[in-house]
Short mmCIF file of C-alpha atoms in Angstrom, two decimals:
data_model
loop_
_atom_site.label_atom_id
_atom_site.label_comp_id
_atom_site.label_asym_id
_atom_site.label_seq_id
_atom_site.Cartn_x
_atom_site.Cartn_y
_atom_site.Cartn_z
CA MET A 176 56.17 134.81 47.98
CA SER A 177 52.74 135.42 49.51
CA ALA A 178 52.06 131.67 49.52
CA VAL A 179 55.29 131.04 51.46
CA ALA A 180 54.43 133.81 53.90
CA GLY A 181 50.97 132.33 54.33
CA LYS A 182 52.44 128.90 55.06
CA ASN A 183 54.88 130.39 57.59
CA ALA A 184 52.10 132.32 59.28
CA SER A 185 49.99 129.17 59.39
CA LYS A 186 52.86 127.19 60.91
CA THR A 187 53.51 129.92 63.46
CA THR A 188 49.86 130.04 64.44
CA SER A 189 49.83 126.27 64.80
CA ALA A 190 52.94 126.44 66.97
CA VAL A 191 51.36 129.01 69.23
CA LYS A 192 48.22 126.91 69.55
CA ALA A 193 50.29 123.85 70.33
CA HIS A 194 52.05 125.64 73.16
CA ARG A 195 48.99 127.53 74.34
CA ALA A 196 48.12 127.16 78.00
CA PRO A 197 45.04 125.03 78.59
CA GLU A 198 41.81 126.96 78.24
CA SER A 199 40.81 125.76 81.72
CA GLN A 200 43.69 127.72 83.21
CA GLN A 201 42.72 130.94 81.47
CA SER A 202 39.00 130.53 82.16
CA SER A 203 39.66 129.64 85.80
CA GLY A 204 41.76 132.76 86.29
CA GLY A 205 39.18 134.93 84.53
CA ALA A 206 36.32 133.44 86.53
CA ALA A 207 38.15 134.21 89.77
CA VAL A 208 38.66 137.84 88.72
CA VAL A 209 34.96 138.20 87.86
CA LEU A 210 33.90 136.54 91.13
CA VAL A 211 36.18 138.68 93.29
CA SER A 212 35.03 141.83 91.47
CA ALA A 213 31.38 140.87 91.95
CA LEU A 214 31.83 140.13 95.66
CA SER A 215 33.75 143.37 96.27
CA ALA A 216 31.16 145.47 94.44
CA ALA A 217 28.28 143.71 96.21
CA PHE A 218 29.94 144.34 99.57
CA GLY A 219 30.48 148.03 98.85
CA THR A 220 26.96 148.43 97.47
CA VAL A 221 25.37 146.81 100.52
CA LEU A 222 27.34 149.09 102.85
CA ILE A 223 26.35 152.21 100.89
CA MET A 224 22.68 151.23 100.64
CA ILE A 225 22.46 150.39 104.36
CA VAL A 226 23.80 153.85 105.21
CA ALA A 227 21.36 155.43 102.71
CA ASP A 228 18.45 153.46 104.19
CA LEU A 229 19.40 154.50 107.73
CA ALA A 230 19.62 158.15 106.68
CA ALA A 231 16.16 157.90 105.07
CA TYR A 232 14.79 156.20 108.19
CA PHE A 233 16.18 158.90 110.48
CA ASP A 234 14.71 161.65 108.28
CA ALA A 235 11.31 159.94 108.13
CA SER A 236 11.28 159.45 111.91
CA GLY A 237 12.22 163.06 112.64
CA LEU A 238 15.44 162.01 114.35
CA SER A 239 17.58 164.74 112.85
CA GLU A 240 20.24 164.57 115.55
CA ILE A 241 20.74 160.86 115.03
CA GLY A 242 21.02 161.62 111.35
CA GLN A 243 24.62 162.57 112.06
CA LEU A 244 25.13 158.91 112.87
CA ALA A 245 24.62 158.13 109.19
CA THR A 246 27.69 160.24 108.39
CA VAL A 247 29.75 158.31 110.93
CA LEU A 248 28.46 155.00 109.57
CA GLY A 249 29.29 156.16 106.05
CA THR A 250 32.88 156.82 107.09
CA ILE A 251 33.14 153.38 108.71
CA ALA A 252 31.58 151.77 105.63
CA ALA A 253 34.13 153.50 103.40
CA LEU A 254 36.96 152.20 105.61
CA PHE A 255 35.84 148.58 105.46
CA PHE A 256 35.11 148.77 101.73
CA THR A 257 38.63 150.12 101.18
CA ILE A 258 40.03 147.14 103.11
CA ALA A 259 37.98 144.70 101.03
CA LEU A 260 39.01 146.52 97.85
CA PHE A 261 42.69 146.20 98.80
CA VAL A 262 42.35 142.46 99.49
CA GLY A 263 40.42 141.99 96.25
CA ALA A 264 43.13 143.83 94.30
CA VAL A 265 45.82 141.60 95.82
CA VAL A 266 43.82 138.48 94.96
CA THR A 267 43.23 139.69 91.39
CA SER A 268 46.89 140.59 90.90
CA ASN A 269 48.00 137.17 92.12
CA SER A 270 45.45 135.36 89.95
CA VAL A 271 46.65 137.23 86.86
CA ALA A 272 50.30 136.57 87.78
CA THR A 273 49.59 132.85 88.17
CA VAL A 274 47.86 132.65 84.79
CA ILE A 275 50.71 134.59 83.15
CA ALA A 276 53.26 132.23 84.70
CA GLY A 277 51.42 129.29 83.15
CA ARG A 278 51.37 130.96 79.72
CA THR A 279 55.06 131.91 79.62
CA LYS A 280 55.92 129.74 76.61
CA GLU A 281 52.89 130.96 74.68
CA ILE A 282 53.89 134.57 75.41
CA ALA A 283 57.47 133.81 74.40
CA LEU A 284 56.28 132.35 71.08
CA LEU A 285 54.20 135.46 70.41
CA ARG A 286 57.27 137.58 71.18
CA LEU A 287 59.26 135.36 68.80
CA ILE A 288 56.93 136.17 65.89
CA GLY A 289 57.01 139.92 66.54
CA ALA A 290 54.53 140.76 69.29
CA SER A 291 55.80 143.32 71.80
CA GLY A 292 55.62 142.90 75.54
CA ARG A 293 53.65 146.13 75.84
CA SER A 294 50.96 144.99 73.39
CA LEU A 295 50.58 141.66 75.20
CA ARG A 296 50.36 143.43 78.53
CA ALA A 297 47.78 145.84 77.14
CA ARG A 298 45.70 142.86 76.01
CA THR A 299 45.84 141.41 79.53
CA VAL A 300 44.75 144.74 80.99
CA ARG A 301 41.84 144.96 78.52
CA GLU A 302 40.72 141.51 79.60
CA GLY A 303 40.92 142.68 83.22
CA LEU A 304 38.82 145.74 82.36
CA VAL A 305 36.07 143.59 80.83
CA GLN A 306 36.15 141.08 83.69
CA GLY A 307 36.24 143.77 86.37
CA ALA A 308 33.45 145.86 84.84
CA SER A 309 31.15 142.87 84.28
CA GLY A 310 31.79 141.51 87.77
CA ALA A 311 31.31 144.93 89.39
CA ALA A 312 28.03 145.52 87.54
CA ALA A 313 26.69 142.10 88.55
CA GLY A 314 27.82 142.57 92.15
CA ALA A 315 26.26 146.03 92.42
CA SER A 316 22.96 144.72 91.07
CA LEU A 317 23.03 141.89 93.60
CA GLY A 318 23.86 144.30 96.42
CA VAL A 319 21.00 146.64 95.52
CA GLY A 320 18.55 143.74 95.39
CA LEU A 321 19.69 142.26 98.71
CA THR A 322 19.51 145.61 100.50
CA ALA A 323 16.03 146.39 99.19
CA LEU A 324 14.87 142.92 100.19
CA GLY A 325 16.37 143.33 103.66
CA ALA A 326 14.71 146.72 104.20
CA GLN A 327 11.33 145.37 103.10
CA LEU A 328 11.66 142.34 105.40
CA ALA A 329 12.61 144.60 108.33
CA ILE A 330 9.45 146.67 107.76
CA THR A 331 7.24 143.61 107.28
CA ASN A 332 8.52 141.95 110.47
CA GLY A 333 8.07 145.12 112.50
CA ALA A 334 11.77 145.66 113.16
CA LEU A 335 11.48 149.10 111.53
CA ASP A 336 8.55 151.46 111.09
CA PRO A 337 7.48 151.92 107.47
CA PHE A 338 9.61 154.51 105.68
CA PRO A 339 10.33 155.38 102.02
CA PHE A 340 13.67 153.62 101.55
CA PRO A 341 15.56 154.23 98.29
CA ILE A 342 15.81 151.31 95.89
CA VAL A 343 19.12 152.56 94.53
CA HIS A 344 21.39 155.45 95.52
CA PRO A 345 23.63 157.38 93.10
CA ALA A 346 26.61 156.61 95.36
CA VAL A 347 26.34 152.96 94.24
CA LEU A 348 28.30 154.03 91.18
CA ALA A 349 31.34 154.58 93.44
CA PRO A 350 32.03 150.89 94.26
CA VAL A 351 31.42 149.92 90.62
CA LEU A 352 34.03 152.40 89.40
CA ALA A 353 36.40 151.65 92.28
CA VAL A 354 36.27 147.88 91.76
CA THR A 355 36.73 148.23 88.00
CA ALA A 356 39.70 150.57 88.47
CA ALA A 357 41.22 148.27 91.10
CA THR A 358 40.86 145.28 88.76
CA VAL A 359 42.55 147.15 85.90
CA ILE A 360 45.43 148.23 88.16
CA ALA A 361 45.74 144.71 89.58
CA SER A 362 45.82 143.27 86.04
CA TRP A 363 48.55 145.75 85.13
CA VAL A 364 50.61 144.83 88.18
CA GLY A 365 50.00 141.10 87.86
CA SER A 366 50.99 141.05 84.18
CA ARG A 367 54.39 142.71 84.65
CA ARG A 368 56.02 139.32 83.99
CA VAL A 369 54.94 139.67 80.34
CA LEU A 370 57.60 142.34 79.84
CA THR A 371 60.36 140.11 81.21
CA VAL A 372 59.68 137.10 78.96
CA SER A 373 62.28 136.88 76.21
CA PRO A 374 61.55 135.26 72.82
CA ILE A 375 64.31 132.68 73.44
CA ALA A 376 62.23 131.33 76.33
CA ALA A 377 59.97 129.70 73.74
CA THR A 378 62.71 127.19 72.96
CA SER A 379 63.59 126.27 76.53
CA ALA A 380 62.00 125.10 79.74
CA VAL A 381 60.72 128.12 81.61
CA ALA A 382 60.54 128.19 85.38
CA GLU A 383 59.59 130.76 87.95
CA PRO A 384 62.41 132.29 90.03
CA THR A 385 63.92 130.07 92.73
CA MET A 386 64.46 131.04 96.36
CA GLN A 387 68.15 131.75 95.64
CA GLU A 388 67.24 134.03 92.73
CA LEU A 389 64.66 135.89 94.81
CA ARG A 390 67.16 136.42 97.63
CA ALA A 391 69.78 137.54 95.13
CA GLY A 392 67.38 140.14 93.74
CA ARG A 393 68.41 143.07 95.90
CA GLY A 394 65.54 145.38 94.95
CA ARG A 395 62.72 143.40 96.55
CA SER A 396 64.74 142.31 99.60
CA VAL A 397 66.18 145.75 100.35
CA THR A 398 62.78 147.43 99.97
CA ALA A 399 61.12 144.88 102.26
CA VAL A 400 63.82 145.16 104.93
CA ILE A 401 63.75 148.97 104.91
CA LEU A 402 59.95 149.12 105.17
CA ILE A 403 59.78 146.48 107.92
CA ALA A 404 62.59 148.10 109.94
CA LEU A 405 61.11 151.59 109.59
CA GLY A 406 57.63 150.31 110.41
CA VAL A 407 58.73 148.38 113.51
CA ALA A 408 60.65 151.44 114.76
CA MET A 409 57.53 153.59 114.38
CA LEU A 410 55.36 150.92 116.04
CA VAL A 411 57.67 150.82 119.06
CA GLY A 412 57.80 154.61 119.14
CA GLY A 413 54.01 154.79 119.01
CA VAL A 414 53.70 152.37 121.94
CA PHE A 415 55.97 154.43 124.19
CA LEU A 416 54.42 157.72 123.03
CA GLY A 417 51.03 156.23 123.86
CA LEU A 418 52.05 155.87 127.52
CA SER A 419 51.65 159.63 127.86
CA SER A 420 49.29 160.59 125.01
CA PRO A 421 46.71 158.85 122.77
CA THR A 422 48.40 160.49 119.77
CA GLY A 423 50.80 157.55 119.82
CA VAL A 424 48.23 155.66 117.75
CA LEU A 425 48.86 157.99 114.79
CA VAL A 426 52.54 157.03 114.72
CA SER A 427 51.62 153.37 115.16
CA VAL A 428 49.16 153.40 112.26
CA VAL A 429 51.79 154.72 109.86
CA GLY A 430 54.33 152.24 111.22
CA GLY A 431 51.85 149.40 110.81
CA MET A 432 51.24 150.35 107.18
CA PHE A 433 54.97 150.51 106.39
CA SER A 434 55.81 147.23 108.11
CA PHE A 435 52.87 145.33 106.62
CA VAL A 436 53.60 146.52 103.09
CA GLY A 437 57.17 145.33 103.70
CA VAL A 438 55.85 141.91 104.73
CA VAL A 439 53.70 141.70 101.57
CA ILE A 440 56.63 142.70 99.33
CA GLY A 441 58.96 140.23 101.05
CA SER A 442 56.39 137.41 101.24
CA PRO A 443 58.07 135.25 98.55
CA VAL A 444 61.14 135.10 100.80
CA ILE A 445 59.39 135.08 104.21
CA LEU A 446 56.52 132.62 103.75
CA PRO A 447 58.00 129.58 101.90
CA PRO A 448 60.46 128.64 104.69
CA LEU A 449 57.57 128.75 107.18
CA MET A 450 55.53 126.50 104.88
CA SER A 451 58.43 124.07 104.57
CA LEU A 452 58.82 123.97 108.36
CA SER A 453 55.13 123.17 108.76
CA GLY A 454 55.39 120.46 106.12
CA ARG A 455 58.30 118.77 107.87
CA ALA A 456 56.30 118.78 111.11
CA LEU A 457 53.59 116.69 109.42
CA GLY A 458 55.80 113.61 108.91
CA ARG A 459 59.03 112.18 107.51
CA GLY A 460 57.92 109.97 104.64
CA PRO A 461 58.75 110.62 100.96
CA VAL A 462 55.33 112.14 100.31
CA THR A 463 55.69 114.58 103.20
CA ARG A 464 59.28 115.46 102.30
CA LEU A 465 58.25 116.35 98.75
CA ALA A 466 55.30 118.37 100.05
CA ALA A 467 57.61 120.29 102.41
CA ALA A 468 60.16 120.99 99.66
CA ASN A 469 57.73 122.27 97.01
CA PRO A 470 56.96 125.70 98.59
CA VAL A 471 60.68 126.51 98.79
CA ARG A 472 61.25 125.19 95.27
CA ASN A 473 58.53 127.52 93.91
CA PRO A 474 58.44 130.43 96.38
CA ALA A 475 56.71 132.96 94.14
CA ARG A 476 53.86 130.59 93.29
CA SER A 477 53.45 129.48 96.91
CA SER A 478 53.38 133.01 98.34
CA ARG A 479 50.87 134.15 95.70
CA ALA A 480 48.49 131.43 96.83
CA VAL A 481 48.33 132.52 100.46
CA ILE A 482 49.29 136.19 100.82
CA GLY A 483 45.65 137.30 100.52
CA LEU A 484 44.73 134.94 103.34
CA VAL A 485 47.56 136.32 105.49
CA ILE A 486 46.18 139.83 104.95
CA GLY A 487 42.60 138.86 105.82
CA ILE A 488 43.51 136.86 108.94
CA THR A 489 45.83 139.62 110.14
CA LEU A 490 43.04 142.21 109.87
CA VAL A 491 40.43 140.07 111.65
CA THR A 492 42.83 139.15 114.47
CA MET A 493 44.11 142.71 114.80
CA PHE A 494 40.68 144.21 115.42
CA ALA A 495 39.65 141.35 117.73
CA VAL A 496 42.80 141.64 119.87
CA ALA A 497 42.59 145.44 120.00
CA THR A 498 38.97 145.26 121.15
CA GLU A 499 39.65 142.59 123.78
CA THR A 500 42.68 144.46 125.10
CA PHE A 501 40.62 147.64 125.37
CA ARG A 502 37.98 145.68 127.27
CA ALA A 503 40.63 144.33 129.66
CA ILE A 504 42.11 147.79 130.26
CA THR A 505 38.68 149.25 131.01
CA LEU A 506 37.76 146.36 133.32
CA GLU A 507 40.98 146.58 135.32
CA PHE A 508 41.56 150.32 135.46
CA GLY A 509 38.22 151.91 134.56
CA GLN A 510 35.87 153.39 137.16
CA MET A 511 32.36 152.24 136.22
CA GLU A 512 29.19 151.32 138.02
CA PRO A 513 28.04 147.69 137.44
CA GLU A 514 25.09 148.82 135.32
CA MET A 515 27.29 151.08 133.19
CA TYR A 516 29.86 148.34 132.73
CA ALA A 517 27.16 145.90 131.61
CA ALA A 518 26.09 148.38 128.93
CA PHE A 519 29.73 148.89 127.97
CA GLU A 520 30.19 145.12 127.63
CA GLN A 521 27.19 144.92 125.32
CA VAL A 522 28.52 147.72 123.12
CA ILE A 523 31.93 146.01 122.88
CA ASP A 524 30.33 142.65 122.01
CA VAL A 525 28.15 144.18 119.30
CA THR A 526 31.09 146.16 117.89
CA THR A 527 33.29 143.06 117.84
CA ALA A 528 30.59 141.03 116.08
CA ILE A 529 30.02 143.70 113.43
CA MET A 530 33.74 144.15 112.78
CA SER A 531 34.26 140.39 112.58
CA VAL A 532 31.51 140.06 109.97
CA LEU A 533 32.78 142.99 107.91
CA LEU A 534 36.41 141.89 108.06
CA GLY A 535 35.39 138.28 107.55
CA PHE A 536 34.31 139.34 104.08
CA SER A 537 37.94 140.16 103.33
CA VAL A 538 38.87 136.64 104.42
CA LEU A 539 36.19 135.31 102.04
CA LEU A 540 37.76 137.24 99.15
CA ALA A 541 41.17 135.89 100.12
CA ALA A 542 39.79 132.35 100.29
CA VAL A 543 38.38 132.67 96.76
CA GLY A 544 41.79 133.75 95.52
CA MET A 545 43.53 130.97 97.43
CA VAL A 546 41.26 128.26 95.99
CA ASN A 547 41.75 129.63 92.47
CA THR A 548 45.53 129.94 92.78
CA LEU A 549 45.88 126.43 94.22
CA SER A 550 43.78 125.03 91.37
CA LEU A 551 45.82 126.87 88.74
CA SER A 552 49.08 125.76 90.36
CA VAL A 553 48.07 122.10 90.32
CA MET A 554 46.99 122.32 86.67
CA GLN A 555 50.34 123.89 85.76
CA ARG A 556 52.19 121.01 87.45
CA LYS A 557 50.72 118.17 85.39
CA ARG A 558 54.10 117.26 83.93
CA GLU A 559 55.72 117.16 87.38
CA LEU A 560 52.89 115.02 88.78
CA GLY A 561 53.08 112.72 85.75
CA LEU A 562 56.81 112.23 86.35
CA LEU A 563 56.12 111.22 89.95
CA ARG A 564 53.55 108.70 88.72
CA ALA A 565 56.06 107.34 86.21
CA LEU A 566 58.65 106.95 89.00
CA GLY A 567 56.28 104.79 91.03
CA PHE A 568 54.08 107.12 93.06
CA THR A 569 50.50 105.91 93.33
CA VAL A 570 47.47 108.10 92.68
CA GLY A 571 46.82 108.19 96.42
CA GLN A 572 50.37 109.30 97.19
CA VAL A 573 50.23 112.12 94.64
CA ARG A 574 46.90 113.33 96.02
CA ARG A 575 48.21 113.09 99.58
CA MET A 576 51.27 115.12 98.59
CA ILE A 577 49.11 117.90 97.13
CA VAL A 578 46.82 117.99 100.18
CA THR A 579 49.79 117.91 102.59
CA GLU A 580 51.48 120.72 100.70
CA ALA A 581 48.28 122.79 100.81
CA VAL A 582 47.80 122.12 104.53
CA ALA A 583 51.39 123.14 105.27
CA MET A 584 51.02 126.30 103.19
CA ILE A 585 47.72 127.43 104.66
CA VAL A 586 48.30 126.50 108.31
CA SER A 587 51.70 128.21 108.42
CA SER A 588 50.26 131.29 106.70
CA ALA A 589 47.28 131.35 109.08
CA LEU A 590 49.58 131.14 112.11
CA PHE A 591 51.77 133.88 110.64
CA GLY A 592 48.70 136.07 110.09
CA LEU A 593 47.53 135.39 113.65
CA LEU A 594 50.91 136.41 115.07
CA LEU A 595 50.91 139.60 113.01
CA GLY A 596 47.32 140.34 114.03
CA VAL A 597 48.04 139.84 117.73
CA PHE A 598 51.06 142.14 117.51
CA TYR A 599 49.32 144.88 115.52
CA GLY A 600 46.19 144.67 117.68
CA TRP A 601 48.18 144.97 120.91
CA VAL A 602 50.20 147.89 119.54
CA GLY A 603 47.01 149.69 118.48
CA ALA A 604 45.33 149.23 121.86
CA GLN A 605 48.49 150.09 123.80
CA ALA A 606 49.20 153.22 121.77
CA THR A 607 45.57 154.39 122.06
CA PHE A 608 44.76 153.57 125.68
CA GLY A 609 48.20 153.22 127.27
CA SER A 610 47.94 156.70 128.77
CA LEU A 611 45.01 155.48 130.91
CA VAL A 612 47.26 153.07 132.81
CA GLY A 613 50.70 154.58 132.32
CA ARG A 614 52.41 151.26 131.64
CA LEU A 615 52.53 148.37 129.18
CA VAL A 616 49.70 145.85 129.37
CA VAL A 617 49.50 142.22 128.30
CA PRO A 618 47.50 141.69 125.08
CA SER A 619 44.15 139.94 125.50
CA ILE A 620 43.71 137.23 122.87
CA PRO A 621 40.17 136.12 121.91
CA TRP A 622 40.87 132.40 121.76
CA VAL A 623 37.44 131.58 120.35
CA THR A 624 38.11 133.83 117.36
CA VAL A 625 41.59 132.35 116.90
CA ALA A 626 40.27 128.78 117.02
CA GLY A 627 37.46 129.64 114.63
CA VAL A 628 39.88 131.17 112.12
CA LEU A 629 42.14 128.11 112.24
CA ILE A 630 39.28 125.61 111.86
CA VAL A 631 37.66 127.47 108.96
CA THR A 632 41.05 127.87 107.30
CA LEU A 633 41.78 124.16 107.60
CA LEU A 634 38.39 123.23 106.12
CA ILE A 635 38.93 125.61 103.21
CA THR A 636 42.37 124.11 102.65
CA VAL A 637 41.09 120.57 102.33
CA ALA A 638 38.24 121.64 100.05
CA ALA A 639 40.60 123.74 97.91
CA SER A 640 43.15 120.97 97.40
CA LEU A 641 41.05 117.83 96.95
CA LEU A 642 39.27 118.82 93.73
CA PRO A 643 42.35 119.92 91.74
CA ALA A 644 44.28 116.93 93.11
CA ARG A 645 41.65 114.52 91.81
CA ARG A 646 41.48 116.34 88.49
CA ALA A 647 45.25 116.25 88.02
CA THR A 648 45.60 112.54 88.84
CA ARG A 649 42.92 111.52 86.35
CA VAL A 650 45.46 112.11 83.58
CA SER A 651 47.67 109.12 82.77
CA PRO A 652 51.44 109.48 83.41
CA VAL A 653 52.17 109.29 79.67
CA ALA A 654 49.69 112.05 78.83
CA ALA A 655 50.94 114.19 81.72
CA LEU A 656 54.57 113.84 80.60
CA ALA A 657 53.53 114.98 77.12
CA VAL A 658 52.37 118.34 78.52
CA ASP A 659 54.83 121.02 77.39
#
């Protein structure tokens, strides 16, 4: 009896190994989680150490009054770190979800031989804990080193007078713990699909939900519509309240949060049609038609690849538009002497530059997630790409289809993020400063920033799609069709 059981266990193990997702998929997803965790922790550590260095510099210089500035800077640093942490959590959750989607048959086989969904999900969360903790520790170490090096260089070059700057501050532990916790939560959220995989899925072809299935799922759609409608109503209310009082911005902030969360929840339904429209605008050949149809055919996978980028671009554009609109309001309706206005212009320019750099880090995190998700998606489509090769598509056509699909996905998402950012930025400026003019003003759009975002996004798109496209087309059609 034990011999038979041993043989059955051996056969089952062999079956699981045969259906196991390629190690490259799992390692790629894990590497992305570690990298995002390291970048987030490094960013938070640098912000904390800069504030600590400034506080030490103010104390050493006897500038006790300016020391209060360190508290203000600490609050601002916490705000931007929270934004980066949120983007990093979204990227991590999507990376985990993409890896889980590629391992559906393996998970189903494990369920078939007795493993529970909860135990498999717990294993995924443990992996996220290890990856998040290791990445956060490495990132914090890097951040401490970079900050100490920067402070020493500033003293050596004469930019700052010598002062006893701290090498490490106890508050550095905060970003390490926060990033690790965010990674664990993101792994928990991203692995929820594990609980929905049935053992019978091991014997059938498993696909992600289609657009029709997503639209039929009332929970997601209803939640997204309610949040967006409530948020837009509060945004409009904040704008009109802002015509008489700056407190309108408080209503607008809450409305912006509600509406944007609704957009994120509804992204699998909102974004794919926009991607398809962009794809159709790129041409009418068979390659372009397939590229335009793929985002709608796999809406969940497509939206996962770009939602982080939408968030990052929206934030950058929002702050840029709000700042430019404030500048325009002050220029047109403010009463300033030329010398005072010149100083005001300099402050606005410096503030815009600092905010762009800090928020640009969120775009970097989103770009890392986008590159990883695109690579995983291409690797999971080897069978589909092999079928196209078997039907007569050349290697060049397959690669062009992948690049065209990526361009359509990213450009449409970037434009969507820009539109959201312009709207949110104008609402914020109008609700805050509308009482100065007593009427609605036209938003001021920083076209240089917009053009820069689009160009960088396009370059990232091409770089993100070429490598996985070349890797996928190296496999022969016969070998690709053999992929389960």
